[in-house]
XYZ file of C-alpha atoms in Angstrom:
652
model
C -33.117 64.980 189.101
C -29.585 63.762 188.431
C -30.789 60.158 188.342
C -33.448 60.795 185.684
C -32.558 60.179 182.048
C -33.714 62.788 179.616
C -33.496 63.122 175.849
C -32.710 66.531 174.368
C -35.490 68.695 173.077
C -34.437 67.889 169.552
C -36.198 64.561 170.111
C -39.438 66.126 168.931
C -38.856 65.153 165.310
C -40.882 65.580 162.165
C -39.841 63.652 159.109
C -40.772 64.528 155.549
C -41.313 61.657 153.140
C -40.815 61.822 149.361
C -43.842 62.911 147.350
C -44.389 59.354 146.034
C -44.719 58.060 149.578
C -46.999 60.707 151.083
C -50.047 58.883 149.764
C -49.503 56.299 152.481
C -48.486 58.685 155.279
C -49.927 61.404 157.458
C -47.676 63.785 159.365
C -44.660 61.805 158.171
C -45.838 58.527 159.717
C -47.327 55.710 157.549
C -51.088 55.441 157.984
C -51.059 51.645 157.954
C -48.390 48.943 157.979
C -47.207 47.815 154.559
C -48.806 44.394 154.945
C -52.189 45.963 155.728
C -52.113 48.284 152.720
C -51.036 45.417 150.474
C -53.809 43.176 151.786
C -56.371 45.950 151.305
C -55.176 46.493 147.739
C -55.423 42.762 147.021
C -58.954 42.583 148.398
C -60.134 45.765 146.659
C -58.706 44.764 143.290
C -60.216 41.289 143.540
C -63.596 42.860 144.284
C -63.256 45.333 141.407
C -61.972 42.732 138.969
C -64.709 40.244 139.754
C -67.522 42.689 140.514
C -67.404 45.468 137.908
C -69.573 44.369 134.973
C -67.553 43.663 131.848
C -64.138 44.574 133.312
C -62.944 41.026 133.761
C -64.104 39.826 130.339
C -62.789 42.929 128.582
C -59.316 42.583 130.136
C -59.210 38.895 129.293
C -60.404 39.240 125.720
C -58.235 42.237 124.851
C -55.155 40.452 126.161
C -56.041 37.297 124.239
C -56.482 39.448 121.124
C -52.824 40.437 121.402
C -51.271 37.172 122.570
C -53.148 34.400 120.764
C -52.063 35.502 117.265
C -48.464 35.066 118.430
C -48.987 31.316 118.700
C -48.012 29.279 115.634
C -50.877 28.631 113.226
C -52.210 25.106 112.991
C -51.996 22.931 109.879
C -54.299 23.728 106.935
C -57.827 22.469 107.444
C -59.155 19.444 105.579
C -61.219 20.007 103.554
C -60.005 23.481 102.649
C -62.170 26.599 102.870
C -62.664 29.209 100.125
C -64.620 32.456 99.999
C -66.295 33.791 96.879
C -66.261 37.515 97.561
C -68.785 39.966 96.194
C -66.360 42.845 96.451
C -66.405 46.451 95.266
C -65.048 45.474 91.838
C -67.901 42.995 91.428
C -70.538 45.605 92.221
C -68.866 48.122 89.912
C -69.087 45.622 87.056
C -72.354 43.813 87.684
C -74.491 46.376 89.442
C -75.195 47.651 92.957
C -76.278 45.593 95.935
C -78.740 44.016 96.575
C -78.671 41.877 93.484
C -81.603 40.261 91.733
C -81.818 36.598 92.746
C -81.239 35.566 89.116
C -77.770 37.189 89.166
C -76.969 35.500 92.472
C -78.254 32.235 90.989
C -75.695 32.542 88.176
C -72.900 32.844 90.745
C -74.239 29.885 92.769
C -74.507 27.797 89.589
C -70.846 28.396 88.721
C -69.730 27.471 92.239
C -71.951 24.382 92.393
C -70.542 23.209 89.068
C -67.070 23.068 90.679
C -68.332 20.303 93.036
C -67.577 21.734 96.497
C -68.269 19.469 99.476
C -70.518 22.177 100.892
C -71.727 25.578 99.782
C -72.837 28.235 102.272
C -74.367 31.642 101.686
C -73.526 34.346 104.231
C -76.551 36.228 102.909
C -80.006 36.389 104.443
C -82.478 35.547 101.661
C -85.631 36.499 103.548
C -88.677 37.496 101.552
C -89.330 37.110 97.826
C -87.074 38.490 95.095
C -88.138 42.132 94.790
C -86.133 42.646 91.600
C -87.728 39.826 89.588
C -89.295 40.817 86.269
C -92.863 39.649 85.653
C -91.648 37.049 83.195
C -88.736 35.844 85.333
C -88.569 34.014 88.627
C -85.220 34.638 90.322
C -86.133 32.553 93.380
C -86.907 29.532 91.199
C -83.608 29.902 89.374
C -81.691 30.239 92.644
C -83.498 27.253 94.171
C -82.618 25.160 91.134
C -78.947 26.087 91.314
C -78.768 25.482 95.085
C -79.688 21.869 94.395
C -76.480 21.473 92.404
C -74.356 21.255 95.598
C -74.837 20.446 99.289
C -75.934 23.933 100.321
C -76.526 25.736 103.604
C -78.557 28.930 103.875
C -78.546 31.411 106.721
C -81.185 32.588 109.135
C -81.385 35.336 111.715
C -82.889 35.306 115.183
C -86.254 37.068 115.201
C -88.171 39.040 117.834
C -91.733 38.033 118.729
C -94.207 38.318 115.836
C -91.673 38.047 113.003
C -90.884 34.350 113.179
C -91.015 32.131 110.095
C -91.224 28.380 109.854
C -87.935 26.685 109.091
C -87.130 23.007 109.207
C -84.800 22.327 112.161
C -81.534 20.430 112.039
C -81.648 17.268 114.092
C -79.760 17.744 117.385
C -79.267 14.713 119.609
C -78.602 15.583 123.255
C -76.961 13.216 125.723
C -77.524 14.003 129.396
C -78.492 17.518 130.430
C -75.883 19.991 129.170
C -75.799 23.383 130.893
C -75.761 26.302 128.444
C -76.784 29.322 130.547
C -75.275 31.850 128.144
C -76.598 30.452 124.865
C -77.865 33.074 122.407
C -81.633 32.816 122.233
C -84.722 34.401 120.680
C -88.405 33.531 120.232
C -87.878 32.384 116.657
C -85.984 32.809 113.365
C -86.286 34.644 110.076
C -85.208 32.369 107.251
C -85.166 32.134 103.463
C -88.200 31.863 101.233
C -89.907 28.443 101.351
C -88.834 27.668 97.773
C -85.207 28.382 98.624
C -85.440 26.569 101.954
C -86.711 23.456 100.187
C -83.580 23.406 97.997
C -81.089 23.652 100.899
C -79.678 20.801 102.967
C -79.199 22.836 106.103
C -79.655 26.167 107.830
C -77.272 28.055 110.095
C -77.410 31.205 112.201
C -75.758 34.179 110.512
C -75.384 36.267 113.652
C -71.942 37.305 114.852
C -72.753 39.591 117.769
C -70.151 42.006 119.108
C -68.739 41.621 122.604
C -69.607 44.379 125.122
C -66.290 46.142 124.411
C -66.988 46.352 120.667
C -65.232 43.711 118.531
C -66.781 40.515 117.162
C -64.762 37.591 118.490
C -67.144 34.638 118.335
C -69.867 32.998 116.301
C -72.552 30.686 117.657
C -72.152 26.947 117.580
C -75.776 26.646 118.646
C -78.650 29.049 119.262
C -81.977 28.528 120.965
C -84.933 29.701 118.871
C -88.047 29.254 120.918
C -87.463 25.798 122.351
C -85.506 24.487 119.341
C -81.711 24.159 119.269
C -80.319 25.253 115.905
C -76.725 25.337 114.631
C -74.644 28.302 113.602
C -73.672 28.635 109.941
C -70.098 27.378 110.422
C -71.121 24.259 112.372
C -73.914 23.457 109.902
C -71.504 23.732 106.975
C -69.191 21.226 108.661
C -72.107 18.843 109.287
C -73.255 19.029 105.680
C -69.689 18.689 104.378
C -69.259 15.403 106.261
C -72.762 14.198 105.430
C -73.761 13.807 109.100
C -77.478 13.370 109.606
C -77.538 15.132 112.988
C -75.550 17.123 115.475
C -74.730 15.460 118.789
C -74.233 17.117 122.172
C -72.406 14.767 124.538
C -73.021 14.609 128.245
C -69.550 16.143 128.712
C -70.602 19.249 126.740
C -68.916 18.455 123.420
C -70.788 19.347 120.233
C -70.119 16.876 117.386
C -70.704 17.192 113.654
C -69.448 14.005 112.059
C -65.787 13.589 113.105
C -65.499 17.223 114.249
C -65.966 18.081 117.922
C -65.899 21.361 119.804
C -66.601 22.229 123.468
C -69.881 24.075 123.925
C -68.689 25.977 126.989
C -71.330 27.988 128.823
C -72.680 29.930 125.845
C -72.306 27.472 122.921
C -70.132 29.889 120.947
C -66.871 29.462 119.070
C -64.148 32.008 119.854
C -62.111 33.025 116.783
C -58.604 32.615 118.158
C -56.286 33.899 115.438
C -57.976 36.100 112.836
C -55.509 36.877 110.065
C -56.173 39.414 107.268
C -53.461 37.820 105.150
C -55.335 34.530 105.369
C -58.561 36.267 104.323
C -56.926 37.525 101.148
C -55.361 34.153 100.319
C -58.613 32.183 100.412
C -60.836 34.819 98.710
C -61.841 34.671 95.041
C -63.521 37.737 93.558
C -67.012 37.030 92.275
C -66.235 39.379 89.353
C -63.362 37.147 88.233
C -65.528 34.055 88.621
C -68.429 35.498 86.620
C -66.064 36.733 83.929
C -64.098 33.454 83.684
C -65.970 30.319 84.810
C -62.751 28.282 84.577
C -61.585 30.030 87.768
C -63.903 27.749 89.705
C -61.559 24.775 89.281
C -59.848 25.588 92.575
C -63.112 25.154 94.508
C -63.436 21.416 93.958
C -63.656 19.407 97.166
C -63.648 22.499 99.385
C -66.167 24.193 101.646
C -67.146 27.382 99.836
C -68.836 30.427 101.353
C -70.387 33.179 99.272
C -70.542 36.597 100.904
C -69.773 40.260 100.403
C -66.865 42.482 101.424
C -68.266 45.527 99.602
C -69.342 48.134 102.175
C -72.671 48.588 100.381
C -73.642 45.044 101.299
C -73.572 45.886 105.022
C -71.557 42.838 105.970
C -68.513 44.523 107.554
C -67.808 43.945 111.241
C -65.255 45.203 113.766
C -62.904 42.431 114.885
C -59.598 42.493 116.796
C -57.772 42.097 113.476
C -59.597 44.771 111.471
C -62.223 47.464 111.828
C -63.772 46.331 108.508
C -63.900 42.534 108.525
C -66.360 40.885 106.106
C -68.748 38.678 108.046
C -68.176 35.919 105.485
C -64.503 35.833 106.504
C -65.517 35.517 110.169
C -67.642 32.483 109.236
C -64.779 31.070 107.160
C -62.416 31.472 110.138
C -64.931 29.580 112.267
C -65.177 26.728 109.726
C -61.377 26.418 109.543
C -61.114 26.445 113.349
C -63.657 23.604 113.607
C -61.972 21.548 110.907
C -58.499 22.111 112.362
C -59.477 21.536 115.987
C -58.369 25.057 116.949
C -61.147 25.568 119.459
C -61.128 26.528 123.111
C -63.791 27.227 125.708
C -64.331 28.538 129.218
C -65.899 25.865 131.444
C -68.152 26.980 134.286
C -65.438 26.441 136.910
C -62.783 28.582 135.224
C -63.889 31.908 136.735
C -63.589 30.551 140.269
C -60.230 28.936 139.496
C -58.840 32.205 138.139
C -60.107 34.130 141.167
C -58.411 31.644 143.485
C -55.188 31.857 141.480
C -55.289 35.660 141.586
C -55.745 35.626 145.364
C -52.907 33.125 145.825
C -50.495 34.962 143.531
C -51.439 38.281 145.146
C -50.658 36.829 148.585
C -47.275 35.615 147.311
C -46.591 39.084 145.885
C -47.512 40.660 149.223
C -45.137 38.335 151.061
C -42.328 39.103 148.602
C -42.895 42.842 148.972
C -42.549 42.537 152.740
C -39.709 40.009 152.939
C -37.470 40.575 149.916
C -35.295 43.426 148.780
C -37.079 45.584 146.175
C -34.954 44.475 143.213
C -35.180 40.791 144.098
C -38.883 40.952 144.895
C -39.649 42.840 141.687
C -37.789 40.289 139.607
C -39.587 37.357 141.212
C -43.030 38.970 140.946
C -42.528 39.929 137.303
C -41.417 36.367 136.603
C -44.529 35.037 138.362
C -46.818 37.359 136.386
C -45.161 36.505 133.078
C -45.228 32.824 133.980
C -48.979 32.969 134.581
C -49.554 34.850 131.321
C -47.421 32.387 129.375
C -49.176 29.399 130.939
C -52.581 30.927 130.182
C -51.705 31.420 126.523
C -50.237 27.921 126.286
C -53.447 26.477 127.780
C -55.320 27.284 124.566
C -53.534 24.836 122.246
C -52.586 22.323 124.945
C -55.805 22.069 126.975
C -58.404 23.902 124.900
C -58.992 26.435 127.691
C -59.426 30.184 127.296
C -57.567 30.981 130.495
C -57.343 34.646 131.508
C -53.747 35.799 130.951
C -54.310 39.314 132.326
C -56.410 39.366 135.514
C -54.303 37.283 137.939
C -51.102 38.828 136.581
C -52.421 42.371 137.088
C -53.651 41.515 140.602
C -50.183 40.185 141.417
C -48.345 43.230 140.077
C -50.715 45.764 141.657
C -50.562 44.090 145.048
C -46.783 43.971 144.947
C -46.556 47.575 143.763
C -48.774 48.939 146.525
C -47.166 46.812 149.237
C -43.653 47.675 148.044
C -44.501 51.396 147.945
C -46.035 51.182 151.410
C -42.982 49.337 152.689
C -40.773 51.979 151.121
C -42.757 54.705 152.872
C -42.571 52.792 156.141
C -38.836 52.123 155.811
C -38.204 55.709 154.728
C -40.085 57.003 157.742
C -38.121 54.733 160.048
C -34.845 55.685 158.375
C -35.581 59.381 158.689
C -36.662 58.870 162.265
C -33.411 57.049 162.923
C -31.387 59.732 161.174
C -33.152 62.416 163.180
C -32.389 60.452 166.333
C -28.720 60.079 165.360
C -28.529 63.773 164.554
C -29.234 64.428 168.223
C -26.000 62.603 168.973
C -23.827 63.196 165.907
C -23.041 65.917 163.431
C -25.328 65.792 160.369
C -22.424 65.044 158.010
C -21.512 62.032 160.170
C -25.111 60.828 160.026
C -25.062 61.164 156.241
C -21.888 59.077 156.096
C -23.514 56.365 158.188
C -26.642 56.392 156.018
C -24.580 56.249 152.822
C -22.362 53.380 154.018
C -23.729 51.595 157.088
C -21.006 48.972 156.742
C -18.421 51.487 157.909
C -20.117 51.748 161.301
C -18.799 49.178 163.758
C -21.188 48.777 166.678
C -20.045 45.425 168.007
C -17.262 46.990 170.099
C -13.799 48.338 169.325
C -10.885 49.948 171.105
C -10.571 53.588 170.067
C -8.649 56.609 171.163
C -11.337 59.085 172.225
C -11.772 62.408 173.950
C -14.538 62.392 176.565
C -16.357 65.564 177.589
C -18.628 65.813 180.656
C -20.740 68.856 181.593
C -22.708 69.752 184.687
C -24.719 72.745 185.938
C -23.562 74.370 189.169
C -26.251 74.406 191.882
C -28.731 72.501 189.736
C -30.137 70.335 192.534
C -30.887 73.385 194.693
C -32.525 75.121 191.724
C -34.913 72.169 191.139
C -36.234 72.564 194.670
C -37.277 76.200 194.213
C -38.727 76.321 190.671
C -41.840 74.883 189.127
C -41.745 71.864 186.780
C -42.967 73.784 183.711
C -40.297 76.477 184.098
C -37.606 73.877 184.742
C -38.472 71.851 181.649
C -38.636 74.976 179.479
C -35.218 76.109 180.718
C -33.692 72.652 180.197
C -35.131 72.485 176.691
C -33.418 75.749 175.778
C -30.189 74.710 177.537
C -29.946 71.265 175.924
C -30.828 72.651 172.504
C -27.874 75.014 172.768
C -25.467 72.403 174.190
C -26.256 69.589 171.754
C -26.064 71.947 168.798
C -22.574 73.101 169.840
C -21.313 69.544 170.385
C -22.549 68.189 167.061
C -21.188 71.239 165.210
C -17.746 70.434 166.615
C -17.970 66.794 165.480
C -18.788 65.283 168.848
C -21.295 62.519 169.569
C -23.860 62.973 172.333
C -23.396 59.840 174.425
C -26.154 60.567 176.918
C -27.962 63.244 178.891
C -28.463 62.445 182.566
C -30.336 65.014 184.607
C -28.520 68.269 183.882
C -25.330 66.554 182.685
C -24.279 66.013 179.083
C -21.765 63.311 178.132
C -20.068 63.644 174.722
C -17.474 61.583 172.862
C -15.105 62.799 170.168
C -13.534 60.445 167.575
C -16.455 57.967 167.580
C -18.025 56.306 165.715
C -15.754 57.627 162.904
C -12.258 59.008 163.021
C -12.166 62.723 163.857
C -8.827 64.416 163.161
C -7.404 66.470 166.054
C -10.246 65.429 168.310
C -8.571 66.669 171.551
C -8.304 70.212 170.132
C -11.860 69.996 168.813
C -13.086 68.972 172.254
C -11.338 71.937 173.892
C -12.772 74.322 171.286
C -16.186 72.749 171.874
C -15.858 73.309 175.622
C -15.181 77.000 175.092
C -18.191 77.254 172.771
C -20.317 75.406 175.329
C -19.461 77.979 177.961
C -20.500 80.785 175.608
C -23.759 79.013 174.737
C -24.551 78.283 178.374
C -23.854 81.867 179.345
C -26.306 83.001 176.664
C -28.964 80.773 178.229
C -28.105 82.087 181.691
C -28.610 85.652 180.432
C -31.993 84.849 178.921
C -35.048 86.134 180.828
C -35.957 82.637 181.986
C -32.354 81.788 182.915
C -32.007 84.961 184.951
C -35.353 84.501 186.662
C -34.528 80.904 187.666
C -30.883 81.819 188.461
C -29.360 79.128 186.261
C -25.891 78.136 187.483
C -22.640 78.058 185.568
C -21.730 75.095 183.386
C -18.681 73.075 184.452
C -16.820 70.864 181.980
C -14.286 68.047 182.291
C -12.212 66.741 179.344
C -9.790 63.825 179.006
C -8.292 61.838 176.120
C -7.336 58.173 176.138
C -8.242 54.661 174.948
C -11.768 53.372 175.503
C -13.931 50.493 174.337
C -16.738 51.853 172.163
C -19.833 49.969 170.946
C -23.386 48.887 171.630
C -23.912 47.807 175.220
C -27.134 46.462 176.708
C -29.584 43.589 176.689
C -32.079 42.385 174.114
C -34.533 45.207 174.867
C -32.179 48.167 175.280
C -28.904 48.968 173.520
C -26.742 52.001 174.196
C -23.862 53.056 171.977
C -21.346 54.325 174.517
C -17.705 54.209 175.656
C -16.028 52.556 178.635
C -12.543 53.234 179.915
C -10.281 55.411 182.049
C -10.811 58.431 179.787
C -14.535 58.406 180.569
C -13.965 58.028 184.308
C -11.285 60.730 184.303
C -13.480 63.223 182.412
C -16.264 62.725 184.960
C -13.776 63.257 187.835
C -12.347 66.366 186.147
C -15.810 67.858 185.708
C -16.461 67.422 189.439
C -13.020 68.874 190.265
C -14.077 72.245 188.844
C -15.949 72.838 192.098
C -12.779 72.339 194.150
C -10.548 74.289 191.753
C -13.006 77.134 191.139
C -12.747 76.593 187.372
C -15.234 76.104 184.563
C -13.169 73.780 182.328
C -10.809 71.186 183.721
C -8.598 69.375 181.198
C -6.696 66.187 181.990
C -3.090 65.377 181.050
C -4.083 63.104 178.146
C -5.803 65.957 176.344
C -3.247 68.577 177.394
C -0.422 66.532 175.858
C -2.122 66.639 172.436
C -3.065 70.299 172.126
C -1.042 73.477 171.864
C 0.578 73.948 175.254
C 0.420 77.713 174.884
C -3.369 77.561 174.826
C -3.564 76.041 178.325
C -2.564 76.983 181.842
C -2.076 74.726 184.813
C -4.660 75.047 187.566
C -3.668 72.263 189.981
C -2.773 68.636 190.654
C -5.272 65.825 191.212
C -5.165 62.148 191.944
C -7.529 60.534 189.417
C -9.137 57.140 189.784
C -6.951 54.472 188.231
C -3.734 56.430 188.801
C -1.404 56.205 191.787
C 0.350 59.498 191.207
C -1.198 62.988 191.150
C -1.392 64.583 187.696
C -1.429 68.143 186.472
C -4.747 69.522 185.249
C -5.312 72.497 182.999
C -7.828 75.026 181.744
C -7.851 77.077 178.528
C -6.022 80.378 178.655
C -8.801 82.124 176.752
C -12.092 81.742 178.600
C -15.354 83.634 178.102
C -15.355 86.637 180.398
C -18.337 85.493 182.452
C -16.836 82.036 182.963
C -13.290 83.084 183.778
């Protein structure tokens, strides 16, 4: 049994992780390695981000709502755009909505007289004028006034059975463009035939809300039955430039005269930077115009839209910029974006590219979480996420791409966060395991000092003045031959618990436990004042503790022998010793050899504690008594050996 190495019973350790780390641990031990949890998080978030309907688009669009308006506005469009607004003041003065067509005709006549390059009505004029008096024809008057300027009227997409005939705009298609998401319906509902005959073009009025609520886009093109038709904004641009047809290139660009915009997958135009201040600046109240026709002078040479901001007109929409945006202002924003080239799209390949980027950035974040210190890794990952977001926003004006600034950045940050937390839990578990292991060898306050400042611990080897303490159990070998294994292990557990607790309380370090023997070192790895006296006091306490175990029912039944102790002080080399697979922090020197010899000498001297001359010279002489002379290994002359004057009664 003396040749078998055994750890003390305190080796059965349970560590308790912080609350924030217990998510990743069971019974104190991490459930999975940090890299595995990080990889699982990356995979799960990619699946959620790409698979949950609407999540990806909503994250992208809401982030673009915040970031795109921060970009500098482009130059003013040419020609300029104005809005004639049928506002609340207009209705208060000229009557409630809807108006008779004759009153609307008066407004159109004033605008047409100002010679705009195009005039558009963000009003659906379906059906005959229901307010016309028997002797008046409001539709005829409105049709006459529409002929005074290049005018565009609106239509709406219609369900089956409600379609009306409406002359299509010529659309020339090159190649076979793919528009899987184009807005479509069986047909359209348009203006009265008399009004339609007076207009030079027709555009879709619809501005459908995105799934998360706001209106962010208007159609460039819609598919009514099997006919491609333009949206109101694109048709106004075509009419303003006098183009006879719209052209769709093989590369997916939609052209109206000199203006071009990418069709994307759904042939819509995303309003990039809605600005309420801009809405106010370009709006002219219809009340002011009807009251003072000279106010129309500012409309010359511009594209003019007539619409209503009064709530009664039913033209208010929720947009990222306002919960009550007049639809006519949305159309005006679209016209200005087309004229100024402030358009961007999402090609078919962009979703796959963003998914690949998210996976790559997430993998980088996982690697940083595992390889870098938390502060450094966090800084790099945040920089990566912000860099992606900045590049995505910059891609709108530089490349005309609506790149997702949120998804890949969130994937990166989440992956890093989970992996870093898992690594923290793993490192914390290992640290606590290590501390618990050290606490079997060292006093808890010494362990705390090591944990607080590991740099103070020198393990590479140093020459220190130490006090070595060796213990042994009298008659242990004979006892092992007469008792059962279970009883022996139970007794040793109780014995070593008592011995190691006493040693660590006195500031000693448990060097090793071999069979029934305990080897302890005082004054390592840190300085321990008065370590010889502490070792002697520890020896006395060890005798008391061992006697308590001997008097226990199990100790008495197994006839546990007395504990014998040897102590010596002197220089020794202390540090980690061993090969690549096994290191042992221990001491080597004459003091260690002498303490082992002194422990064995107790049998010859009939003592329980045998103290060498090195220790005796550094403690109170009155506390010791001489018990004999021995020749120790490494010394040519015999030396005096001592034992404490005050010994426990049972050990004396």
